[in-house]
Short mmCIF file of C-alpha atoms in Angstrom, two decimals:
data_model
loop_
_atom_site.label_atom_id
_atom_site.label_comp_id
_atom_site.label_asym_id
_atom_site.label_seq_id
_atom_site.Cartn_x
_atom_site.Cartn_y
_atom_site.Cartn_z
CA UNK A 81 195.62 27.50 114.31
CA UNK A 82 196.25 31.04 113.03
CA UNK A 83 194.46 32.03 109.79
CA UNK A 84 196.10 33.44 106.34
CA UNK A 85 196.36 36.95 106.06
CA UNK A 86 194.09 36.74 102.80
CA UNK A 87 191.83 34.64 104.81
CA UNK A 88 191.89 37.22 107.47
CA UNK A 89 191.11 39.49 105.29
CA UNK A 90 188.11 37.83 103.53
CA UNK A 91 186.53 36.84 106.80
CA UNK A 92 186.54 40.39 107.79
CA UNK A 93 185.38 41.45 104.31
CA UNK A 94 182.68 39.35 105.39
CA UNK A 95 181.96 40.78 108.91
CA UNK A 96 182.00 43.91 107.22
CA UNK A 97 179.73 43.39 104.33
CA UNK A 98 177.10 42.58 107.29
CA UNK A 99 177.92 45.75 109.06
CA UNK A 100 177.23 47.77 105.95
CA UNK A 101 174.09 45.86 104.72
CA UNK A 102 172.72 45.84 108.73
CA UNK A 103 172.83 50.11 108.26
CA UNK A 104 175.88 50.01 110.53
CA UNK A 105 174.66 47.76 113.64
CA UNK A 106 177.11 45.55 115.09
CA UNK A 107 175.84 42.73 116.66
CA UNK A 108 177.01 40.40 119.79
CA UNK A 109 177.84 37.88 117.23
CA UNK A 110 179.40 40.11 114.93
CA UNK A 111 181.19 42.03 117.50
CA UNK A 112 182.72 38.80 118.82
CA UNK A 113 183.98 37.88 115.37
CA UNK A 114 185.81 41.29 115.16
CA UNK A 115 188.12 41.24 118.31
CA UNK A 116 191.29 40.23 117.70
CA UNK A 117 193.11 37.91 119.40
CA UNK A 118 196.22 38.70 120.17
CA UNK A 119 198.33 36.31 118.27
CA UNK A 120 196.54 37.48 115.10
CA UNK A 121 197.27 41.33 116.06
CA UNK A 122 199.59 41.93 113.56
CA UNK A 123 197.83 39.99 110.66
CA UNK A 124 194.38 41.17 111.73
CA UNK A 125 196.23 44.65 112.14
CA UNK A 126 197.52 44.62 108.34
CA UNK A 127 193.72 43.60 107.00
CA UNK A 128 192.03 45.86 109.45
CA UNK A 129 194.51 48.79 108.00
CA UNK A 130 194.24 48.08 104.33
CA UNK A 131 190.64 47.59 104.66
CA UNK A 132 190.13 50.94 106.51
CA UNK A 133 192.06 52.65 103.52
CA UNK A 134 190.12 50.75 100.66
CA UNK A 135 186.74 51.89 102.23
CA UNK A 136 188.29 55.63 102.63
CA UNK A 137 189.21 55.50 99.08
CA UNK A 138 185.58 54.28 98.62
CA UNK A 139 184.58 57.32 100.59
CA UNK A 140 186.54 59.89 98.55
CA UNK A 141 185.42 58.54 95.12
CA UNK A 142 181.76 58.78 96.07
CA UNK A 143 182.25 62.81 97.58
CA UNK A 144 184.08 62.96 93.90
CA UNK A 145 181.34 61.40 92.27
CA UNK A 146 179.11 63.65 94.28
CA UNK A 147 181.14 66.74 93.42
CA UNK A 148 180.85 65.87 89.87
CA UNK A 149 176.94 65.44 89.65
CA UNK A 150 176.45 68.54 92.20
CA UNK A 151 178.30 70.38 89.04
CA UNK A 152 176.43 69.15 86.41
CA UNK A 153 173.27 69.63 88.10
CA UNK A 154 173.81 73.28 88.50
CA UNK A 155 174.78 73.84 84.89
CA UNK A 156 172.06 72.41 83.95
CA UNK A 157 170.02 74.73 86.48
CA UNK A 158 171.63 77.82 85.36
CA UNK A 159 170.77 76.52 81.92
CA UNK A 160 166.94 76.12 82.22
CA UNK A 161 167.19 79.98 84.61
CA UNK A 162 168.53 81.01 81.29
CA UNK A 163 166.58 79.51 78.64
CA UNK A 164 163.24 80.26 80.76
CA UNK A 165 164.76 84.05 81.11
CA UNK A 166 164.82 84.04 77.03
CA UNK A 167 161.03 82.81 76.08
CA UNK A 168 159.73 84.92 78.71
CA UNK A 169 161.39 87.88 77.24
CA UNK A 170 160.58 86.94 73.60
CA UNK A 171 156.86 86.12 74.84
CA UNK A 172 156.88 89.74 76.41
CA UNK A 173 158.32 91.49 73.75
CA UNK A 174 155.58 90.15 71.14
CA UNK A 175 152.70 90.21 74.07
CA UNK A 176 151.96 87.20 73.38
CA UNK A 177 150.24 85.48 77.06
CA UNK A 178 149.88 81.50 76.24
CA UNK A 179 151.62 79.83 73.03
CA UNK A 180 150.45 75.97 72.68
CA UNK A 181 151.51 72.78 70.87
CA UNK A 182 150.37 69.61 70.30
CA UNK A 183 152.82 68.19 73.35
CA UNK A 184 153.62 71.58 75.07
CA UNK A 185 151.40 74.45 76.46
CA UNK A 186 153.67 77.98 78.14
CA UNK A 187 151.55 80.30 79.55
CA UNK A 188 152.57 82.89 82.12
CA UNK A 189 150.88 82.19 85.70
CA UNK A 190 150.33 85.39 88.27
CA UNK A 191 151.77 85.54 91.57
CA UNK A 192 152.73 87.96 94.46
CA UNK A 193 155.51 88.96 96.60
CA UNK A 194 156.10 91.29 99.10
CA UNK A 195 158.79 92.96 99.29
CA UNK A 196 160.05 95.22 101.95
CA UNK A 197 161.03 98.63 101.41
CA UNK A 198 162.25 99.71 104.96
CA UNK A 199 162.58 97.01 107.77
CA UNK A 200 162.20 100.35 110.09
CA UNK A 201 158.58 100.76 109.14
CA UNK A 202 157.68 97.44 109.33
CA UNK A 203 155.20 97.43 112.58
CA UNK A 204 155.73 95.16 115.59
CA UNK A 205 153.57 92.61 114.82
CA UNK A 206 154.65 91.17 111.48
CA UNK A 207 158.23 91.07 113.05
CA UNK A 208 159.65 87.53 114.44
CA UNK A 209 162.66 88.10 116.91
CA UNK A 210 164.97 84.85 116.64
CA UNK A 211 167.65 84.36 119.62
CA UNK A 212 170.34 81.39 118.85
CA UNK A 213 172.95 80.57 121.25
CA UNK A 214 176.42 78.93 120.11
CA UNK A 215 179.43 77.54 122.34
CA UNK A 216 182.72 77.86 121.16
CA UNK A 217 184.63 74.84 122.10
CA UNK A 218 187.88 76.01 120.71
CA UNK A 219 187.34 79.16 122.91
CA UNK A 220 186.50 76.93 126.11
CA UNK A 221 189.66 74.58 124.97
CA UNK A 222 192.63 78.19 125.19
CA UNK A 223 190.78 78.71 128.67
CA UNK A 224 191.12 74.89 130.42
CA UNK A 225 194.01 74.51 128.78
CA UNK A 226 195.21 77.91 130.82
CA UNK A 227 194.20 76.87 133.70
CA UNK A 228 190.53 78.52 133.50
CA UNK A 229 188.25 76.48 135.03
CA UNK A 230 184.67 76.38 133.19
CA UNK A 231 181.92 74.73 134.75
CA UNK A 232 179.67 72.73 132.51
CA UNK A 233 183.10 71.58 130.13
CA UNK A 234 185.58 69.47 130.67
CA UNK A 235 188.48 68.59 127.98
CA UNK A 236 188.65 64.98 127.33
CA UNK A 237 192.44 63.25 125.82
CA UNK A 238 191.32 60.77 122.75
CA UNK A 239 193.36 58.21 120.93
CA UNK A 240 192.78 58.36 117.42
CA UNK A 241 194.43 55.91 115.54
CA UNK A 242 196.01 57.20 112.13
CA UNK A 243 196.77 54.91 109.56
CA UNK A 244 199.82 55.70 106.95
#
């Protein structure tokens, strides 16, 4: 008995739901209930494929979302930098060190930094040499792919399936 497309689709709305709620494990059970069978291939395909695109357009809304808040978070940043710039300025000008209210109290508060004038002078021992090492695959990818061969590489042909 083959199943609707719509119940195709629900059952694997299902299966996926679990995936999702399970932080991404797939389990025996569940990974049994996704293979297709091949008499359903072209069903399952179709609900497999407009499910993939629902949850990338799920994807892109959230990064939007994210996008959007990221924004409005560093208005309001820039905002406070600002505002804080102008009491501290006004509370210079009129040397005045601590002003207080019944829900509010702005003082200044001391600190230090050091900052350096010339790195050159700097002795030895308050210097920290850091070393990182990077690969360049797409560099290692010209040179198999011209016949180079690099020991500790290999380049590996993938199937990715693209959905239109």
């Amino acid at each position: 008995m083959s199943n609707s497309i719509f119940n195709i689709g629900n059952e694997l709305q299902l299966i996926i739901n679990e995936i999702i709620e399970s932080g991404g494990e797939v389990n025996e059970e569940t990974e049994n209930a996704l293979i297709i069978k091949e008499g359903e291939l072209q069903n399952k395909s179709q609900s497999y494929g407009y499910l993939i695109k629902s949850m990338e357009y799920d994807v892109n809304t959230i990064d939007s979302e994210i996008n959007r808040l990221e924004g409005l978070k560093r208005v309001r940043n820039n905002t406070i930098k600002r505002l804080k710039t102008v009491l501290s300025d006004s509370m210079q000008q009129f040397e005045v060190e601590e002003l207080k209210t019944a829900t509010l109290k702005i003082n200044f508060r001391k600190s230090q930094t050091v900052e350096i004038l010339d790195e050159d002078l700097i002795p030895k021992e308050f210097k920290t040499v850091k070393v990182t090492t990077s690969i360049s695959k797409a560099e290692i990818k010209k040179a198999i792919k011209n016949g180079e061969l690099v020991v500790g590489a290999d380049l590996i042909d993938h199937k990715n399936i693209q959905i239109k």
